[in-house]
């Protein structure tokens, strides 16, 4: 490719609407252009990168034995009603009508469509297992699309769906896809982690997310420094700290007229924050499905984990209690709440760390006061105990190996073991070996192809621009021509080098735009090409080329053999 014949339109100024690094650099490099909120046109430059990612995904999926297909992006309402998701999926589902007023949606995912395909195409266990995948545009009507293609409404996704006769087969394919995803992200040159995750709205029994590690990541990941254990903070188990020590203090009321937070109370009393207990007032349901007021207790330096708490009985759809509900139940204001004097009708759920505490401080259920020297069994009944807090740095790893660290990650892939949730709802059956109809078990495996591009930039950039890994770069090598005198020997040397690189299978671009060196080099650094080779009159005379890797600050003068070896290595 010659840049004189390519559409490359970079910008010098940082776009005002861009919020994060990848959004800024994709706009500055001219990779994308905004059409409307959450909708982007991919320029020829951006599309080259997108296709590099897509090709690696396709190669590894094919290598893993998956079979590519293509499903419509417009899906009929009837399929979504079979699974109950026409209403349940919520506002992200873009609903449209055709000229006959029939209802459709723009596909945010394809479980319904692929299950519909399977129920007519798969008849016997002899056709199983099978893994069907596509690389297709999806649309989710985000309330607030932001961060460029990181959270766009329209995006490119690889989604795969496998069908199995039994759980052993499903688990085998789940592991196959887990390993395939690991190969994909390794080939792309990204630092990533596979973490245990919540199954969320998709459903299923097992789930792993694949995160590209980046400081700007939206998700917090807990990982062990002594093993391969990693989990989304939403799911990482917080182990019980051990046996509860004996009580040593007497119960006493503390005057806290303006101190409402655990931090303020601890500072007033001159005690560690870990000696205080935070009481979060919530509304759940009792055994009969009626509204029930409850207190969720965590240590003052911890926070309630919403996902974990929602897994407790009666808490699937809990919410925070209103001030009026708090006043009615405890006769106190937020900031002074605690389990002491709570009636039997109030449910108390204590985190494991709180259940192991002695001589702790809680709200007195009286405005302006807290209670110190509180102990379970002596001053209040033993609580219902559950793991309801988020892990923090330094916690012991749940697998017993090492301690946990916390990193930020950007989710770019997700694998689910769905079970028969969709095949059962849509009456998809195959005949087993005994001729009996059974609902096949399913797996679901997604990769955000366009999101990977932005995530890679978040992980690989500097002040000059993007620093693509070789596999993702629009071109691996840029041959830059500096020839202000139009010396034919310089032009010939650049052309020969470019052609030789192409013949050797190296994805190279010839920058023959005739720009000044400063402007030319700034563009090449901004768009992130890993290897830059300068052909100049001085170099031609000396029989050398000026070589610089994108991640180094110094250039080298190399002869053709050394240059070829450097690029190959």
XYZ file of C-alpha atoms in Angstrom:
569
model
C 0.000 0.000 0.000
C 1.204 3.511 -0.869
C 0.044 6.275 1.428
C -0.174 8.635 -1.537
C -3.047 6.435 -2.769
C -4.593 5.741 0.652
C -7.070 7.789 2.647
C -5.194 8.846 5.797
C -6.588 11.879 7.594
C -4.971 12.497 10.978
C -5.696 15.402 13.311
C -3.254 17.495 15.318
C -5.651 18.555 18.074
C -7.318 16.253 20.603
C -11.062 16.054 19.843
C -13.105 17.818 22.528
C -15.796 15.112 22.706
C -13.351 12.290 23.476
C -13.260 11.115 27.111
C -10.721 8.291 27.239
C -7.390 7.622 25.550
C -8.633 5.128 22.964
C -11.450 7.433 21.868
C -9.067 10.385 21.552
C -6.434 8.464 19.619
C -8.878 6.709 17.298
C -10.301 10.101 16.329
C -6.872 11.769 16.045
C -5.540 8.902 13.927
C -8.616 9.081 11.710
C -9.649 5.484 12.463
C -13.288 6.329 13.194
C -15.698 9.184 12.607
C -18.870 9.759 14.598
C -22.159 9.481 12.720
C -24.547 9.737 15.695
C -24.524 8.882 19.398
C -22.818 5.503 19.712
C -22.570 5.045 15.919
C -19.220 5.244 14.137
C -17.959 4.964 10.590
C -14.714 2.984 10.376
C -12.260 4.648 8.004
C -9.982 2.599 5.704
C -7.264 2.826 8.389
C -9.569 1.707 11.201
C -10.980 -1.083 9.084
C -7.486 -2.507 8.454
C -7.026 -2.918 12.213
C -10.545 -4.280 12.693
C -9.971 -6.887 9.983
C -6.645 -7.938 11.533
C -8.487 -8.756 14.765
C -11.363 -10.422 12.925
C -9.023 -12.639 10.907
C -7.206 -13.930 13.994
C -10.518 -14.639 15.710
C -11.755 -16.509 12.637
C -8.549 -18.520 12.241
C -8.584 -19.674 15.859
C -12.303 -20.480 15.860
C -11.848 -22.589 12.728
C -8.805 -24.253 14.276
C -10.942 -25.118 17.323
C -13.479 -26.924 15.141
C -16.231 -24.286 15.144
C -18.234 -23.800 11.936
C -18.941 -20.310 10.613
C -22.422 -19.198 9.595
C -24.251 -15.872 9.277
C -27.547 -14.932 10.895
C -29.763 -11.883 10.264
C -29.315 -8.727 12.300
C -33.102 -8.157 12.226
C -34.981 -10.686 14.362
C -38.761 -11.279 14.736
C -40.537 -10.586 17.998
C -42.024 -14.094 18.133
C -38.658 -15.732 18.834
C -37.912 -13.378 21.714
C -41.350 -13.976 23.210
C -40.672 -17.712 23.281
C -37.810 -17.107 25.719
C -39.553 -14.285 27.585
C -36.845 -11.795 26.659
C -38.919 -9.410 24.500
C -39.796 -7.486 27.665
C -37.126 -8.808 30.026
C -34.159 -7.639 27.951
C -35.157 -4.045 28.674
C -34.459 -0.752 26.964
C -31.290 -1.973 25.258
C -33.460 -3.931 22.812
C -34.091 -1.688 19.783
C -37.598 -2.551 18.591
C -38.741 -1.737 15.073
C -41.762 -2.373 12.843
C -41.923 -3.256 9.183
C -44.472 -1.879 6.687
C -47.007 -4.501 7.848
C -46.629 -3.329 11.469
C -44.949 -6.615 12.429
C -42.515 -6.279 15.356
C -38.794 -6.944 15.034
C -35.642 -6.062 16.919
C -32.104 -5.270 15.862
C -30.044 -8.171 17.199
C -28.143 -7.505 20.429
C -27.288 -11.224 20.545
C -28.448 -14.381 18.762
C -29.432 -17.120 21.250
C -32.999 -17.178 19.945
C -32.078 -17.234 16.265
C -29.423 -19.928 16.549
C -31.753 -22.088 18.678
C -34.475 -21.657 16.054
C -31.957 -22.740 13.406
C -30.932 -25.752 15.500
C -34.454 -27.000 16.172
C -35.042 -27.405 12.447
C -31.521 -28.500 11.438
C -30.512 -30.846 14.263
C -32.526 -34.028 14.630
C -30.202 -36.656 16.115
C -27.520 -36.983 18.765
C -25.289 -38.111 15.896
C -25.141 -34.470 14.736
C -23.781 -33.385 18.119
C -21.685 -31.789 19.373
C -21.587 -28.821 17.019
C -20.322 -25.264 17.510
C -21.771 -22.605 15.188
C -20.326 -19.088 15.084
C -20.659 -15.824 13.228
C -18.885 -12.458 13.093
C -21.738 -10.017 12.791
C -22.853 -6.489 13.685
C -24.899 -6.146 16.872
C -26.893 -3.253 18.336
C -27.698 -2.441 21.952
C -29.482 0.809 22.680
C -27.235 2.048 25.485
C -28.760 4.769 27.665
C -25.518 6.716 27.529
C -23.177 5.529 24.795
C -19.680 6.813 25.535
C -15.966 6.197 25.184
C -16.116 5.795 21.397
C -16.301 2.180 20.240
C -15.635 0.995 23.803
C -19.328 1.434 24.636
C -20.983 2.057 21.287
C -24.532 1.147 20.396
C -23.476 -0.655 17.214
C -20.484 -2.979 17.370
C -18.860 -5.973 15.693
C -19.060 -9.203 17.665
C -18.059 -12.821 17.256
C -20.755 -14.950 18.845
C -20.658 -18.746 18.942
C -23.178 -21.303 20.196
C -22.540 -24.971 20.849
C -25.055 -27.822 21.235
C -24.439 -30.998 23.269
C -26.162 -34.166 24.345
C -24.709 -34.195 27.868
C -22.875 -32.054 30.381
C -19.530 -33.802 29.868
C -19.576 -32.785 26.209
C -20.545 -29.205 27.107
C -17.704 -28.933 29.608
C -15.232 -30.233 27.035
C -16.291 -27.574 24.516
C -16.351 -24.901 27.240
C -12.700 -25.690 27.948
C -11.965 -25.762 24.224
C -13.386 -22.235 23.841
C -11.561 -21.059 26.976
C -8.275 -22.244 25.464
C -9.193 -20.801 22.064
C -9.847 -17.372 23.569
C -6.533 -17.545 25.397
C -4.784 -18.229 22.077
C -6.635 -15.387 20.366
C -5.609 -12.765 22.915
C -2.058 -14.116 23.089
C -1.758 -13.886 19.287
C -3.078 -10.337 19.389
C -0.200 -9.452 21.725
C -2.420 -8.342 24.617
C -1.937 -8.674 28.369
C -5.139 -10.320 29.582
C -6.734 -12.308 32.364
C -9.514 -14.890 32.292
C -11.678 -14.464 35.384
C -14.626 -16.192 37.021
C -17.713 -14.076 36.374
C -21.446 -13.755 36.956
C -23.697 -15.243 34.263
C -25.872 -12.100 34.246
C -28.784 -11.650 31.836
C -27.586 -14.431 29.502
C -28.023 -17.063 32.204
C -26.290 -20.401 32.657
C -24.264 -22.331 35.182
C -20.674 -21.277 34.487
C -19.035 -18.180 33.122
C -15.598 -16.682 32.490
C -14.804 -13.177 31.315
C -11.651 -12.293 29.405
C -10.249 -8.895 30.331
C -7.551 -6.809 28.693
C -5.631 -5.270 31.584
C -5.615 -1.467 31.508
C -5.684 1.268 34.147
C -8.776 2.755 32.507
C -10.739 -0.510 32.734
C -14.315 -0.353 33.996
C -14.116 -3.684 35.831
C -12.116 -4.558 38.928
C -10.385 -7.935 38.824
C -9.064 -9.813 41.839
C -6.062 -12.041 41.128
C -3.724 -14.146 43.233
C 0.005 -13.461 43.433
C 0.588 -17.155 44.111
C -1.522 -18.920 41.475
C -3.558 -18.480 38.305
C -6.699 -17.662 40.286
C -8.553 -14.609 38.996
C -12.158 -13.486 39.378
C -14.313 -10.473 38.839
C -14.531 -8.620 42.161
C -18.282 -9.216 41.972
C -17.661 -12.949 42.450
C -14.294 -13.315 44.192
C -14.868 -15.060 47.504
C -13.887 -13.248 50.690
C -12.770 -15.942 53.125
C -13.733 -15.901 56.787
C -10.894 -14.392 58.850
C -10.854 -17.115 61.528
C -12.251 -17.665 64.997
C -13.905 -14.785 66.810
C -11.854 -13.439 69.739
C -13.331 -13.250 73.223
C -15.134 -10.112 74.390
C -12.972 -7.756 76.492
C -14.991 -4.514 76.555
C -18.216 -3.440 78.190
C -21.130 -2.106 76.180
C -21.250 1.710 76.160
C -22.942 4.548 74.305
C -20.747 7.051 72.443
C -21.858 10.621 71.753
C -21.452 11.201 67.980
C -23.508 14.325 67.263
C -22.279 14.915 63.691
C -20.274 11.756 63.004
C -22.316 9.594 60.609
C -19.744 7.610 58.653
C -17.540 4.828 59.959
C -14.479 6.924 59.064
C -15.732 9.865 61.147
C -16.646 7.680 64.132
C -13.296 5.868 64.056
C -11.438 9.188 63.910
C -13.441 10.581 66.851
C -12.774 7.494 68.987
C -9.152 7.110 67.896
C -9.640 3.492 66.806
C -8.875 1.622 63.545
C -11.620 1.743 60.929
C -11.614 -2.072 61.016
C -13.213 -1.926 64.497
C -16.396 -0.327 63.129
C -19.373 -1.955 61.384
C -21.357 -0.382 58.568
C -25.112 -1.058 58.496
C -26.765 -0.831 55.073
C -30.571 -0.698 55.163
C -32.244 -2.642 52.362
C -35.652 -3.983 51.336
C -35.900 -7.615 50.280
C -38.589 -10.289 50.536
C -39.475 -12.742 53.279
C -40.247 -16.444 52.755
C -43.795 -15.559 51.674
C -42.637 -12.995 49.118
C -43.681 -10.012 51.212
C -41.440 -6.911 51.577
C -38.962 -7.268 54.430
C -36.649 -4.659 55.954
C -33.105 -5.890 56.487
C -29.648 -4.718 57.552
C -26.567 -5.845 55.643
C -23.475 -5.523 57.867
C -19.920 -5.114 56.599
C -16.742 -3.939 58.273
C -16.180 -0.193 58.155
C -13.330 -0.494 55.656
C -15.294 -2.871 53.388
C -18.180 -2.353 50.968
C -21.310 -4.377 50.261
C -21.054 -6.414 47.075
C -24.397 -6.047 45.293
C -24.042 -9.247 43.260
C -23.178 -11.386 46.272
C -25.951 -9.877 48.382
C -28.499 -10.491 45.619
C -27.728 -14.221 45.809
C -28.983 -14.418 49.414
C -32.496 -15.804 49.893
C -35.117 -13.141 49.246
C -32.567 -10.639 47.906
C -32.738 -11.353 44.172
C -34.285 -7.940 43.527
C -33.426 -6.062 46.716
C -33.169 -2.276 46.847
C -31.924 0.310 49.295
C -34.497 1.275 51.909
C -35.920 4.787 51.860
C -35.426 7.185 54.779
C -39.108 6.776 55.619
C -38.771 2.968 55.722
C -35.647 3.274 57.883
C -37.396 5.617 60.311
C -40.413 3.321 60.515
C -38.291 0.222 61.202
C -35.501 1.598 63.423
C -36.679 5.071 64.452
C -33.333 6.544 63.439
C -31.661 8.396 60.584
C -29.117 6.941 58.151
C -25.658 7.210 59.673
C -26.762 6.014 63.105
C -28.096 2.545 62.229
C -27.125 -0.776 63.781
C -28.388 -4.259 64.693
C -28.751 -3.542 68.417
C -32.397 -3.159 69.502
C -33.565 -4.328 66.074
C -36.831 -6.259 66.333
C -37.159 -9.908 65.339
C -38.983 -8.861 62.165
C -35.802 -7.141 60.930
C -33.458 -9.471 59.114
C -29.733 -9.064 59.884
C -27.194 -10.411 57.366
C -23.599 -10.112 58.572
C -20.594 -10.538 56.342
C -18.166 -13.264 57.433
C -15.665 -10.673 58.626
C -18.305 -8.986 60.807
C -19.413 -12.324 62.262
C -15.804 -12.856 63.406
C -15.521 -9.480 65.162
C -15.568 -8.707 68.879
C -15.772 -5.388 70.739
C -16.946 -3.538 67.642
C -18.766 -0.229 67.114
C -22.195 0.147 65.474
C -24.894 2.769 65.199
C -27.178 3.034 68.240
C -30.418 3.434 66.273
C -30.613 6.790 67.972
C -29.645 9.991 66.197
C -26.337 11.362 67.494
C -25.107 8.151 69.110
C -23.133 4.958 68.423
C -22.556 1.881 70.582
C -19.054 0.551 71.356
C -17.937 -2.746 72.879
C -20.581 -4.726 70.983
C -20.285 -8.516 70.945
C -22.305 -11.267 69.293
C -24.152 -13.641 71.570
C -23.798 -11.342 74.569
C -25.314 -8.075 73.311
C -27.273 -9.225 70.290
C -28.273 -12.554 68.707
C -25.953 -14.480 66.426
C -26.565 -13.189 62.881
C -27.265 -14.807 59.553
C -23.776 -15.048 58.027
C -22.904 -14.770 54.321
C -20.109 -13.589 52.048
C -21.569 -10.196 51.044
C -18.531 -7.932 50.678
C -16.132 -7.139 47.871
C -12.625 -8.455 48.307
C -9.807 -5.942 48.811
C -6.098 -5.966 48.088
C -4.253 -8.184 50.543
C -7.131 -10.607 51.193
C -6.106 -14.287 51.113
C -6.730 -15.962 47.763
C -9.794 -18.256 47.829
C -7.717 -21.124 46.447
C -5.390 -20.919 49.453
C -2.406 -19.798 47.366
C -1.065 -16.312 47.954
C -2.912 -13.050 48.472
C -5.176 -11.050 46.206
C -4.264 -7.999 44.183
C -6.747 -5.778 42.365
C -6.306 -4.709 38.737
C -8.524 -2.898 36.257
C -9.720 -4.715 33.171
C -11.754 -4.160 30.017
C -14.035 -7.070 29.198
C -13.502 -8.209 25.604
C -14.705 -11.828 25.724
C -17.140 -13.992 27.668
C -17.871 -17.727 27.690
C -21.040 -19.233 29.200
C -22.292 -22.738 29.904
C -25.985 -22.092 29.233
C -27.455 -25.516 29.889
C -30.909 -26.050 28.359
C -32.358 -22.609 29.163
C -32.974 -21.726 25.519
C -33.441 -25.165 23.989
C -36.143 -25.955 26.527
C -37.904 -22.598 26.178
C -37.969 -22.949 22.379
C -38.723 -26.688 22.277
C -35.494 -27.544 20.505
C -34.994 -31.311 20.738
C -32.852 -34.068 19.293
C -33.281 -37.816 19.569
C -30.816 -39.530 21.890
C -29.370 -43.036 21.403
C -32.601 -44.587 22.728
C -34.752 -42.544 20.352
C -36.009 -40.280 23.117
C -36.331 -36.525 22.432
C -34.108 -34.414 24.693
C -33.282 -30.704 24.888
C -29.617 -30.284 23.966
C -27.370 -28.378 26.348
C -25.870 -25.181 24.978
C -22.770 -23.063 25.380
C -22.403 -19.425 24.352
C -19.105 -17.708 23.541
C -18.753 -14.027 22.631
C -15.872 -11.741 21.658
C -16.216 -7.984 21.139
C -14.148 -7.622 17.961
C -14.485 -3.851 17.690
C -14.059 -3.428 21.448
C -10.721 -5.253 21.304
C -9.377 -2.457 19.080
C -10.156 0.202 21.696
C -8.999 -1.990 24.590
C -5.659 -2.614 22.870
C -5.114 1.150 22.580
C -5.968 1.655 26.266
C -3.219 -0.849 27.066
C -0.702 0.267 24.417
C -0.165 3.996 23.943
C 2.127 6.881 24.852
C 2.188 10.655 24.409
C 2.906 10.301 20.684
C -0.018 7.995 19.932
C -0.863 4.317 19.555
C 1.659 1.501 20.050
C 0.055 -1.452 18.286
C 1.243 -5.008 18.884
C 2.536 -6.319 15.549
C -0.490 -8.549 14.930
C -2.987 -5.678 15.182
C -1.127 -2.857 13.454
C -2.590 -1.513 10.191
C 0.857 -2.262 8.748
C 3.874 -3.824 10.453
C 6.479 -1.700 8.664
C 6.392 1.861 7.347
C 8.971 2.692 4.678
C 9.364 6.483 4.936
C 10.892 8.348 2.011
C 12.826 11.571 2.656
C 13.687 12.911 -0.770
C 13.414 16.708 -0.986
C 15.686 16.800 -4.058
C 13.728 14.056 -5.860
C 16.867 11.952 -6.128
C 15.931 8.945 -8.326
C 18.329 6.709 -6.367
C 16.419 7.414 -3.133
C 13.075 6.736 -4.802
C 14.419 3.510 -6.335
C 15.901 2.298 -3.033
C 12.616 2.933 -1.209
C 10.615 1.175 -3.914
C 12.964 -1.836 -3.916
C 12.836 -2.157 -0.141
C 9.043 -1.881 -0.139
C 8.653 -4.516 -2.853
C 11.088 -6.894 -1.148
C 9.238 -6.616 2.136
C 5.954 -7.326 0.403
C 7.446 -10.312 -1.408
C 8.709 -11.671 1.919
C 5.174 -11.561 3.340
C 5.763 -8.489 5.508
C 2.745 -6.170 5.655
C 4.429 -2.900 4.695
C 3.302 0.573 3.643
C 5.279 3.072 1.582
C 4.955 6.648 2.844
C 5.528 8.457 -0.440
C 3.393 11.515 0.390
C 6.381 13.872 0.224
C 5.834 15.284 3.743
C 8.547 16.883 5.850
C 10.192 14.382 8.227
C 8.575 15.831 11.371
C 5.032 15.624 10.041
C 5.645 12.220 8.458
C 7.113 10.687 11.618
C 4.358 12.178 13.785
C 1.723 10.450 11.632
C 3.547 7.115 11.701
C 3.869 7.259 15.495
C 0.270 8.397 15.955
C -1.183 5.510 13.936
C 1.123 3.124 15.774
C 3.120 1.264 13.117
C 5.629 -0.930 15.010
C 8.624 -0.657 12.633
C 9.763 2.522 10.883
C 12.427 2.462 8.147
C 13.687 5.762 6.722
C 15.178 5.871 3.230
C 17.185 9.068 2.667
C 19.911 10.419 0.413
C 22.495 10.098 3.192
C 21.489 6.511 3.914
C 21.533 5.489 0.252
C 25.048 6.883 -0.072
C 26.167 4.897 2.983
C 24.265 1.740 2.009
C 22.147 1.853 5.192
C 18.588 2.436 6.367
C 17.511 4.288 9.507
C 15.471 1.849 11.623
C 13.428 2.545 14.742
C 10.967 0.400 16.648
C 7.851 2.200 17.931
C 8.685 1.353 21.550
C 12.271 2.678 21.495
C 13.537 6.249 21.486
C 16.725 5.738 19.481
C 17.209 5.000 15.778
C 19.806 2.650 14.272
C 21.539 2.709 10.907
C 21.395 -0.832 9.514
C 22.425 -2.449 6.253
C 19.823 -4.473 4.398
C 20.717 -7.810 6.002
C 20.648 -6.411 9.538
C 17.397 -4.598 8.755
C 15.699 -7.758 7.506
C 16.890 -9.680 10.571
C 15.588 -6.959 12.891
C 12.156 -6.879 11.289
C 11.909 -10.687 11.296
C 12.864 -10.844 14.980
